[in-house]
PDB file of C-alpha atoms in Angstrom:
ATOM      1  CA  MET A 329     105.650 123.696 104.177  1.00  0.00           C
ATOM      2  CA  GLN A 330     103.310 126.780 104.675  1.00  0.00           C
ATOM      3  CA  PHE A 331     100.158 127.409 107.540  1.00  0.00           C
ATOM      4  CA  ASP A 332      97.871 130.021 108.118  1.00  0.00           C
ATOM      5  CA  VAL A 333      95.654 129.463 110.894  1.00  0.00           C
ATOM      6  CA  ILE A 334      92.528 130.985 110.807  1.00  0.00           C
ATOM      7  CA  THR A 335      91.064 131.945 115.074  1.00  0.00           C
ATOM      8  CA  LEU A 336      90.085 134.490 117.580  1.00  0.00           C
ATOM      9  CA  PHE A 337      92.396 133.703 119.655  1.00  0.00           C
ATOM     10  CA  PRO A 338      95.821 133.974 118.142  1.00  0.00           C
ATOM     11  CA  THR A 339      97.747 134.374 121.787  1.00  0.00           C
ATOM     12  CA  PHE A 340      96.545 130.567 121.167  1.00  0.00           C
ATOM     13  CA  PHE A 341      99.915 129.375 119.186  1.00  0.00           C
ATOM     14  CA  GLU A 342     102.097 132.337 120.143  1.00  0.00           C
ATOM     15  CA  THR A 343     104.437 130.264 121.969  1.00  0.00           C
ATOM     16  CA  ALA A 344     103.922 126.448 120.462  1.00  0.00           C
ATOM     17  CA  LEU A 345     105.276 127.470 117.980  1.00  0.00           C
ATOM     18  CA  GLN A 346     108.917 128.725 119.266  1.00  0.00           C
ATOM     19  CA  VAL A 347     109.446 125.231 121.250  1.00  0.00           C
ATOM     20  CA  GLY A 348     110.990 121.817 119.628  1.00  0.00           C
ATOM     21  CA  LEU A 349     111.357 121.103 116.893  1.00  0.00           C
ATOM     22  CA  ILE A 350     108.267 122.366 114.783  1.00  0.00           C
ATOM     23  CA  GLY A 351     110.151 126.185 116.289  1.00  0.00           C
ATOM     24  CA  LYS A 352     114.169 124.558 115.942  1.00  0.00           C
ATOM     25  CA  ALA A 353     111.857 123.775 111.304  1.00  0.00           C
ATOM     26  CA  VAL A 354     110.597 127.891 111.456  1.00  0.00           C
ATOM     27  CA  GLU A 355     114.610 129.277 112.644  1.00  0.00           C
ATOM     28  CA  ALA A 356     115.776 126.771 110.097  1.00  0.00           C
ATOM     29  CA  GLY A 357     113.059 127.975 106.595  1.00  0.00           C
ATOM     30  CA  LEU A 358     111.569 124.603 107.048  1.00  0.00           C
ATOM     31  CA  LEU A 359     108.596 125.094 107.585  1.00  0.00           C
ATOM     32  CA  ARG A 360     106.115 129.034 107.215  1.00  0.00           C
ATOM     33  CA  PHE A 361     103.285 129.829 110.212  1.00  0.00           C
ATOM     34  CA  ARG A 362     101.255 132.850 109.726  1.00  0.00           C
ATOM     35  CA  VAL A 363      98.210 132.845 112.083  1.00  0.00           C
ATOM     36  CA  HIS A 364      95.457 135.642 111.551  1.00  0.00           C
ATOM     37  CA  ASP A 365      93.002 136.956 113.456  1.00  0.00           C
ATOM     38  CA  LEU A 366      89.845 136.502 112.808  1.00  0.00           C
ATOM     39  CA  ARG A 367      88.373 139.550 114.575  1.00  0.00           C
ATOM     40  CA  GLN A 368      89.980 141.821 112.383  1.00  0.00           C
ATOM     41  CA  PHE A 369      87.506 140.554 109.618  1.00  0.00           C
ATOM     42  CA  GLY A 370      85.081 142.105 111.614  1.00  0.00           C
ATOM     43  CA  ILE A 371      82.145 143.864 110.857  1.00  0.00           C
ATOM     44  CA  GLY A 372      81.575 146.954 111.466  1.00  0.00           C
ATOM     45  CA  PRO A 373      83.333 149.059 114.212  1.00  0.00           C
ATOM     46  CA  HIS A 374      82.234 146.611 116.397  1.00  0.00           C
ATOM     47  CA  ARG A 375      84.203 143.556 114.275  1.00  0.00           C
ATOM     48  CA  GLN A 376      81.594 141.470 113.965  1.00  0.00           C
ATOM     49  CA  VAL A 377      82.035 137.655 113.541  1.00  0.00           C
ATOM     50  CA  ASP A 378      79.286 136.540 114.705  1.00  0.00           C
ATOM     51  CA  ASP A 379      75.325 135.958 114.714  1.00  0.00           C
ATOM     52  CA  VAL A 380      72.219 134.299 115.807  1.00  0.00           C
ATOM     53  CA  ALA A 381      71.412 130.471 113.866  1.00  0.00           C
ATOM     54  CA  TYR A 382      69.025 130.842 111.671  1.00  0.00           C
ATOM     55  CA  GLY A 383      65.287 128.544 112.410  1.00  0.00           C
ATOM     56  CA  GLY A 384      67.073 129.069 116.080  1.00  0.00           C
ATOM     57  CA  GLY A 385      68.776 127.516 118.301  1.00  0.00           C
ATOM     58  CA  ALA A 386      71.750 128.169 120.876  1.00  0.00           C
ATOM     59  CA  GLY A 387      74.582 129.549 120.414  1.00  0.00           C
ATOM     60  CA  MET A 388      76.037 131.653 118.029  1.00  0.00           C
ATOM     61  CA  VAL A 389      77.416 130.529 114.613  1.00  0.00           C
ATOM     62  CA  LEU A 390      79.937 132.208 112.724  1.00  0.00           C
ATOM     63  CA  ARG A 391      79.277 134.569 109.362  1.00  0.00           C
ATOM     64  CA  PRO A 392      80.799 133.965 105.958  1.00  0.00           C
ATOM     65  CA  GLU A 393      82.114 137.625 105.198  1.00  0.00           C
ATOM     66  CA  PRO A 394      84.523 137.397 107.832  1.00  0.00           C
ATOM     67  CA  LEU A 395      85.827 133.685 107.077  1.00  0.00           C
ATOM     68  CA  VAL A 396      86.411 133.733 103.047  1.00  0.00           C
ATOM     69  CA  ALA A 397      87.738 137.194 103.654  1.00  0.00           C
ATOM     70  CA  ALA A 398      90.534 135.151 105.813  1.00  0.00           C
ATOM     71  CA  ILE A 399      90.477 132.076 103.761  1.00  0.00           C
ATOM     72  CA  GLU A 400      90.968 134.621 100.092  1.00  0.00           C
ATOM     73  CA  GLN A 401      94.014 136.739 102.059  1.00  0.00           C
ATOM     74  CA  ALA A 402      95.095 133.707 103.665  1.00  0.00           C
ATOM     75  CA  ARG A 403      95.332 131.760 100.641  1.00  0.00           C
ATOM     76  CA  THR A 404      98.644 132.792  98.064  1.00  0.00           C
ATOM     77  CA  GLU A 405      99.672 128.726  97.440  1.00  0.00           C
ATOM     78  CA  THR A 406      99.028 126.965  94.176  1.00  0.00           C
ATOM     79  CA  ARG A 407      98.473 123.469  96.029  1.00  0.00           C
ATOM     80  CA  SER A 408      96.828 124.963  98.985  1.00  0.00           C
ATOM     81  CA  ARG A 409      94.480 123.321 100.936  1.00  0.00           C
ATOM     82  CA  VAL A 410      91.394 124.914 103.304  1.00  0.00           C
ATOM     83  CA  VAL A 411      90.885 123.009 106.255  1.00  0.00           C
ATOM     84  CA  VAL A 412      87.693 123.063 108.016  1.00  0.00           C
ATOM     85  CA  LEU A 413      88.150 121.910 111.552  1.00  0.00           C
ATOM     86  CA  SER A 414      84.850 120.579 113.001  1.00  0.00           C
ATOM     87  CA  PRO A 415      83.092 117.735 114.692  1.00  0.00           C
ATOM     88  CA  GLN A 416      80.864 117.276 111.627  1.00  0.00           C
ATOM     89  CA  GLY A 417      84.707 116.961 109.461  1.00  0.00           C
ATOM     90  CA  ARG A 418      85.839 113.229 107.957  1.00  0.00           C
ATOM     91  CA  LEU A 419      88.080 111.679 111.258  1.00  0.00           C
ATOM     92  CA  TRP A 420      91.598 113.104 110.810  1.00  0.00           C
ATOM     93  CA  THR A 421      93.915 110.304 110.875  1.00  0.00           C
ATOM     94  CA  GLN A 422      98.456 108.821 109.929  1.00  0.00           C
ATOM     95  CA  GLY A 423      96.945 108.529 106.591  1.00  0.00           C
ATOM     96  CA  LEU A 424      96.004 112.217 105.869  1.00  0.00           C
ATOM     97  CA  ALA A 425      99.158 113.307 106.960  1.00  0.00           C
ATOM     98  CA  ARG A 426     100.614 111.707 104.840  1.00  0.00           C
ATOM     99  CA  GLN A 427      98.802 113.219 101.667  1.00  0.00           C
ATOM    100  CA  TYR A 428      98.476 116.167 103.242  1.00  0.00           C
ATOM    101  CA  ALA A 429     101.970 116.478 103.563  1.00  0.00           C
ATOM    102  CA  ARG A 430     102.645 114.854  99.939  1.00  0.00           C
ATOM    103  CA  GLU A 431     100.343 116.856  98.060  1.00  0.00           C
ATOM    104  CA  CYS A 432     100.530 120.583 100.093  1.00  0.00           C
ATOM    105  CA  ASP A 433     102.606 123.802  99.320  1.00  0.00           C
ATOM    106  CA  GLN A 434      99.745 125.676 102.265  1.00  0.00           C
ATOM    107  CA  ILE A 435      97.345 124.275 104.717  1.00  0.00           C
ATOM    108  CA  VAL A 436      94.611 127.168 106.166  1.00  0.00           C
ATOM    109  CA  LEU A 437      93.193 125.854 109.139  1.00  0.00           C
ATOM    110  CA  VAL A 438      89.913 127.092 109.973  1.00  0.00           C
ATOM    111  CA  CYS A 439      89.075 126.993 113.804  1.00  0.00           C
ATOM    112  CA  GLY A 440      85.720 127.036 114.790  1.00  0.00           C
ATOM    113  CA  ARG A 441      84.401 129.191 117.682  1.00  0.00           C
ATOM    114  CA  TYR A 442      79.941 128.878 119.361  1.00  0.00           C
ATOM    115  CA  GLU A 443      78.056 126.580 117.708  1.00  0.00           C
ATOM    116  CA  GLY A 444      80.355 125.995 114.248  1.00  0.00           C
ATOM    117  CA  ILE A 445      81.275 128.477 111.316  1.00  0.00           C
ATOM    118  CA  ASP A 446      78.005 128.768 108.376  1.00  0.00           C
ATOM    119  CA  GLU A 447      77.810 125.977 106.212  1.00  0.00           C
ATOM    120  CA  ARG A 448      78.067 126.811 102.882  1.00  0.00           C
ATOM    121  CA  VAL A 449      81.975 128.584 103.738  1.00  0.00           C
ATOM    122  CA  THR A 450      83.293 124.867 104.321  1.00  0.00           C
ATOM    123  CA  ALA A 451      80.591 123.968 101.396  1.00  0.00           C
ATOM    124  CA  TYR A 452      81.750 126.684  98.866  1.00  0.00           C
ATOM    125  CA  TRP A 453      85.106 127.688 100.410  1.00  0.00           C
ATOM    126  CA  ALA A 454      86.834 124.770 101.244  1.00  0.00           C
ATOM    127  CA  ASP A 455      88.898 122.066 100.764  1.00  0.00           C
ATOM    128  CA  ASP A 456      87.554 119.178 103.462  1.00  0.00           C
ATOM    129  CA  GLU A 457      86.482 119.553 106.771  1.00  0.00           C
ATOM    130  CA  VAL A 458      88.194 117.191 108.745  1.00  0.00           C
ATOM    131  CA  SER A 459      87.802 116.503 113.327  1.00  0.00           C
ATOM    132  CA  ILE A 460      90.757 114.645 115.194  1.00  0.00           C
ATOM    133  CA  GLY A 461      88.186 112.609 117.410  1.00  0.00           C
ATOM    134  CA  ASP A 462      84.649 111.521 118.503  1.00  0.00           C
ATOM    135  CA  TYR A 463      84.874 114.748 121.171  1.00  0.00           C
ATOM    136  CA  VAL A 464      83.827 117.679 121.183  1.00  0.00           C
ATOM    137  CA  LEU A 465      86.488 121.009 122.239  1.00  0.00           C
ATOM    138  CA  MET A 466      85.655 124.659 122.772  1.00  0.00           C
ATOM    139  CA  GLY A 467      86.921 125.535 119.405  1.00  0.00           C
ATOM    140  CA  GLY A 468      89.089 124.364 116.508  1.00  0.00           C
ATOM    141  CA  GLU A 469      93.156 125.698 118.142  1.00  0.00           C
ATOM    142  CA  VAL A 470      93.168 122.390 119.841  1.00  0.00           C
ATOM    143  CA  ALA A 471      92.161 120.750 116.898  1.00  0.00           C
ATOM    144  CA  ALA A 472      93.847 122.538 114.491  1.00  0.00           C
ATOM    145  CA  TRP A 473      97.476 122.112 116.159  1.00  0.00           C
ATOM    146  CA  VAL A 474      97.176 118.488 116.122  1.00  0.00           C
ATOM    147  CA  VAL A 475      96.697 118.799 111.962  1.00  0.00           C
ATOM    148  CA  ILE A 476     100.002 121.105 111.682  1.00  0.00           C
ATOM    149  CA  GLU A 477     102.327 118.979 113.649  1.00  0.00           C
ATOM    150  CA  SER A 478     101.306 115.831 112.210  1.00  0.00           C
ATOM    151  CA  VAL A 479     102.106 116.603 108.755  1.00  0.00           C
ATOM    152  CA  ALA A 480     104.940 118.748 109.953  1.00  0.00           C
ATOM    153  CA  ARG A 481     107.067 116.936 111.238  1.00  0.00           C
ATOM    154  CA  LEU A 482     106.665 114.166 107.614  1.00  0.00           C
ATOM    155  CA  VAL A 483     108.054 117.636 106.179  1.00  0.00           C
ATOM    156  CA  PRO A 484     111.374 116.419 104.866  1.00  0.00           C
ATOM    157  CA  GLY A 485     114.284 117.454 107.161  1.00  0.00           C
ATOM    158  CA  VAL A 486     112.201 118.144 110.679  1.00  0.00           C
ATOM    159  CA  VAL A 487     113.219 115.778 112.360  1.00  0.00           C
ATOM    160  CA  GLY A 488     116.428 114.723 112.670  1.00  0.00           C
ATOM    161  CA  ASN A 489     116.429 110.651 111.562  1.00  0.00           C
ATOM    162  CA  PRO A 490     113.715 109.571 108.409  1.00  0.00           C
ATOM    163  CA  GLU A 491     113.255 106.619 109.860  1.00  0.00           C
ATOM    164  CA  SER A 492     111.819 106.631 113.064  1.00  0.00           C
ATOM    165  CA  LEU A 493     109.274 107.659 111.493  1.00  0.00           C
ATOM    166  CA  ALA A 494     108.671 104.514 109.594  1.00  0.00           C
ATOM    167  CA  VAL A 495     108.199 102.213 112.492  1.00  0.00           C
ATOM    168  CA  GLU A 496     105.445 104.908 114.634  1.00  0.00           C
ATOM    169  CA  SER A 497     102.592 103.377 116.024  1.00  0.00           C
ATOM    170  CA  PHE A 498     100.017 103.916 112.569  1.00  0.00           C
ATOM    171  CA  GLU A 499     103.237 104.464 109.990  1.00  0.00           C
ATOM    172  CA  ALA A 500     102.594  99.627 109.671  1.00  0.00           C
ATOM    173  CA  GLY A 501      99.160  99.766 110.275  1.00  0.00           C
ATOM    174  CA  ILE A 502      99.282  98.651 113.877  1.00  0.00           C
ATOM    175  CA  LEU A 503     100.325 100.625 116.891  1.00  0.00           C
ATOM    176  CA  ASP A 504     103.509 101.276 118.054  1.00  0.00           C
ATOM    177  CA  TYR A 505     106.115  97.986 120.382  1.00  0.00           C
ATOM    178  CA  PRO A 506     105.963  99.304 124.180  1.00  0.00           C
ATOM    179  CA  GLN A 507     109.874 100.309 125.166  1.00  0.00           C
ATOM    180  CA  TYR A 508     112.252 100.893 127.367  1.00  0.00           C
ATOM    181  CA  THR A 509     114.881 102.595 128.565  1.00  0.00           C
ATOM    182  CA  ARG A 510     117.413 102.366 132.031  1.00  0.00           C
ATOM    183  CA  PRO A 511     117.326 101.185 134.988  1.00  0.00           C
ATOM    184  CA  ALA A 512     116.727  98.248 134.314  1.00  0.00           C
ATOM    185  CA  VAL A 513     115.283  97.050 136.890  1.00  0.00           C
ATOM    186  CA  PHE A 514     112.487  99.489 138.392  1.00  0.00           C
ATOM    187  CA  ARG A 515     111.156  99.083 142.173  1.00  0.00           C
ATOM    188  CA  GLY A 516     111.192  95.715 141.161  1.00  0.00           C
ATOM    189  CA  TYR A 517     109.853  95.415 137.664  1.00  0.00           C
ATOM    190  CA  ALA A 518     112.433  94.347 134.468  1.00  0.00           C
ATOM    191  CA  VAL A 519     112.743  95.208 131.185  1.00  0.00           C
ATOM    192  CA  PRO A 520     112.087  92.325 129.408  1.00  0.00           C
ATOM    193  CA  ALA A 521     114.469  89.465 128.489  1.00  0.00           C
ATOM    194  CA  VAL A 522     114.234  89.689 125.473  1.00  0.00           C
ATOM    195  CA  LEU A 523     115.845  93.042 124.794  1.00  0.00           C
ATOM    196  CA  ARG A 524     118.901  93.364 127.011  1.00  0.00           C
ATOM    197  CA  SER A 525     119.936  89.635 125.192  1.00  0.00           C
ATOM    198  CA  GLY A 526     121.342  91.760 122.017  1.00  0.00           C
ATOM    199  CA  HIS A 527     119.537  89.340 119.737  1.00  0.00           C
ATOM    200  CA  HIS A 528     118.591  91.137 116.886  1.00  0.00           C
ATOM    201  CA  GLU A 529     116.174  88.784 115.055  1.00  0.00           C
ATOM    202  CA  ALA A 530     114.646  87.150 118.425  1.00  0.00           C
ATOM    203  CA  ILE A 531     114.254  91.281 119.762  1.00  0.00           C
ATOM    204  CA  GLU A 532     113.099  92.638 116.062  1.00  0.00           C
ATOM    205  CA  ARG A 533     110.067  89.382 116.933  1.00  0.00           C
ATOM    206  CA  TRP A 534     109.684  90.087 120.612  1.00  0.00           C
ATOM    207  CA  ARG A 535     108.431  93.338 118.377  1.00  0.00           C
ATOM    208  CA  ARG A 536     106.386  93.090 116.554  1.00  0.00           C
ATOM    209  CA  LEU A 537     104.256  90.876 119.019  1.00  0.00           C
ATOM    210  CA  GLN A 538     103.970  92.611 121.304  1.00  0.00           C
ATOM    211  CA  ALA A 539     102.560  95.557 118.498  1.00  0.00           C
ATOM    212  CA  LEU A 540     100.089  93.650 117.569  1.00  0.00           C
ATOM    213  CA  ARG A 541      98.586  92.306 120.745  1.00  0.00           C
ATOM    214  CA  LYS A 542      99.117  96.269 122.177  1.00  0.00           C
ATOM    215  CA  THR A 543      96.957  97.001 118.619  1.00  0.00           C
ATOM    216  CA  LEU A 544      93.868  94.064 119.604  1.00  0.00           C
ATOM    217  CA  ARG A 545      93.879  95.233 122.469  1.00  0.00           C
ATOM    218  CA  ASN A 546      93.444  99.260 121.840  1.00  0.00           C
ATOM    219  CA  ARG A 547      92.638  99.497 118.705  1.00  0.00           C
ATOM    220  CA  PRO A 548      90.808  96.109 117.525  1.00  0.00           C
ATOM    221  CA  ASP A 549      90.073  98.441 114.505  1.00  0.00           C
ATOM    222  CA  LEU A 550      92.774  98.626 112.675  1.00  0.00           C
ATOM    223  CA  ILE A 551      93.626  95.348 112.558  1.00  0.00           C
ATOM    224  CA  LEU A 552      90.639  94.057 111.288  1.00  0.00           C
ATOM    225  CA  ALA A 553      89.308  97.140 109.199  1.00  0.00           C
ATOM    226  CA  PRO A 554      90.538  96.455 105.634  1.00  0.00           C
ATOM    227  CA  ARG A 555      93.241  97.915 104.263  1.00  0.00           C
ATOM    228  CA  TRP A 556      94.795  97.195 100.926  1.00  0.00           C
ATOM    229  CA  THR A 557      97.499 100.056 100.860  1.00  0.00           C
ATOM    230  CA  SER A 558      99.140  98.972 104.024  1.00  0.00           C
ATOM    231  CA  PRO A 559     102.202  99.101 102.728  1.00  0.00           C
ATOM    232  CA  PRO A 560     104.270  95.698 102.835  1.00  0.00           C
ATOM    233  CA  ALA A 561     105.614  96.374 106.629  1.00  0.00           C
ATOM    234  CA  TRP A 562     101.511  96.227 107.860  1.00  0.00           C
ATOM    235  CA  TRP A 563     100.738  92.111 105.491  1.00  0.00           C
ATOM    236  CA  ALA A 564     104.522  90.665 107.282  1.00  0.00           C
ATOM    237  CA  TRP A 565     103.165  91.505 110.357  1.00  0.00           C
ATOM    238  CA  MET A 566      99.505  90.321 110.239  1.00  0.00           C
ATOM    239  CA  ALA A 567     100.846  86.339 109.087  1.00  0.00           C
ATOM    240  CA  GLU A 568     102.455  87.102 112.382  1.00  0.00           C
ATOM    241  CA  TRP A 569      99.555  87.650 114.599  1.00  0.00           C
ATOM    242  CA  ILE A 570      97.939  85.076 112.726  1.00  0.00           C
ATOM    243  CA  GLU A 571     100.579  83.253 112.948  1.00  0.00           C
ATOM    244  CA  TRP A 572     100.536  83.342 116.963  1.00  0.00           C
ATOM    245  CA  VAL A 573      97.067  83.230 117.486  1.00  0.00           C
ATOM    246  CA  GLU A 574      96.977  79.967 115.525  1.00  0.00           C
ATOM    247  CA  THR A 575      99.853  78.707 118.160  1.00  0.00           C
ATOM    248  CA  ILE A 576      98.031  80.083 120.994  1.00  0.00           C
ATOM    249  CA  LEU A 577      94.913  78.310 119.833  1.00  0.00           C
ATOM    250  CA  GLU A 578      96.582  75.475 118.643  1.00  0.00           C
ATOM    251  CA  LYS A 579      96.901  75.030 122.329  1.00  0.00           C
ATOM    252  CA  MET A 580      94.110  75.611 123.705  1.00  0.00           C
ATOM    253  CA  TYR A 581      92.172  73.617 121.111  1.00  0.00           C
ATOM    254  CA  PRO A 582      94.384  71.017 119.531  1.00  0.00           C
ATOM    255  CA  SER A 583      92.959  70.492 116.925  1.00  0.00           C
ATOM    256  CA  PRO A 584      91.345  66.229 116.055  1.00  0.00           C
ATOM    257  CA  ARG A 585      95.328  65.341 114.459  1.00  0.00           C
ATOM    258  CA  SER A 586      97.089  67.533 115.911  1.00  0.00           C
ATOM    259  CA  GLU A 587      95.661  65.490 119.393  1.00  0.00           C
ATOM    260  CA  GLU A 588      95.524  61.621 116.617  1.00  0.00           C
ATOM    261  CA  ALA A 589      99.747  62.404 116.372  1.00  0.00           C
ATOM    262  CA  GLU A 590     100.612  62.872 120.283  1.00  0.00           C
ATOM    263  CA  ASN A 591      98.725  59.692 121.130  1.00  0.00           C
ATOM    264  CA  ALA A 592      99.863  57.952 117.697  1.00  0.00           C
ATOM    265  CA  PRO A 593     102.238  54.813 118.880  1.00  0.00           C
ATOM    266  CA  ASP A 594     105.328  54.795 118.137  1.00  0.00           C
ATOM    267  CA  HIS A 595     107.201  53.562 115.158  1.00  0.00           C
ATOM    268  CA  ARG A 596     110.037  54.398 115.542  1.00  0.00           C
ATOM    269  CA  PRO A 597     112.565  51.460 115.706  1.00  0.00           C
ATOM    270  CA  ASP A 598     114.233  50.759 118.800  1.00  0.00           C
TER     271      ASP A 598
END
């Protein structure tokens, strides 16, 4: 997988590309990176890359000429995708990361600055426009790195244990379960007994229920959103969650049938 980043601040990526699993994957040849300094494509002796906005308004807008020149130089693969990082883009998700990792050999990331980039670049030279959340940053560099990490770790060989990818947050449509390590008791707070029991079936059930509880508390939108393309594991977890909710509700608000059964006379023989 090849990543090309077009930015006004190329040094932003220097250290990040040398550490952790990304750095090891680069050394192993699994990932390739090229960072393009947008200033090198600037106009005139001062290498101008921005200008005032048509129609007025505060701030400067990145001009199309240097951006398109950088995109055309960077894009070298047939299965490539040019992505503009922008608060106006569609939300970046784990599903999109999987799609990019599966369908692309090259991703060209265009980092905006100031008031944004000329819309013609997004409309006619980009394949996608994505946002990493409902907030505004000073530029697209942080967002570009989010895309890089989330896609790169799905490239075969980058993560040492591929099985770990299948049980992470969002892979089954919900958040991950809580994790614990030694010591068993820390300042009076103990690791849940079930995790120390050695009972694998009970541990798996506990993890599923905790994952669903955490999702319901922190990201209920993940549960409520329709997921017709979700993996089978998601539907299995949802079924178990529904069963758990029904059990709790039954204890809090017994159904008439349950109360009748509880109050019914005992007809068993003496």
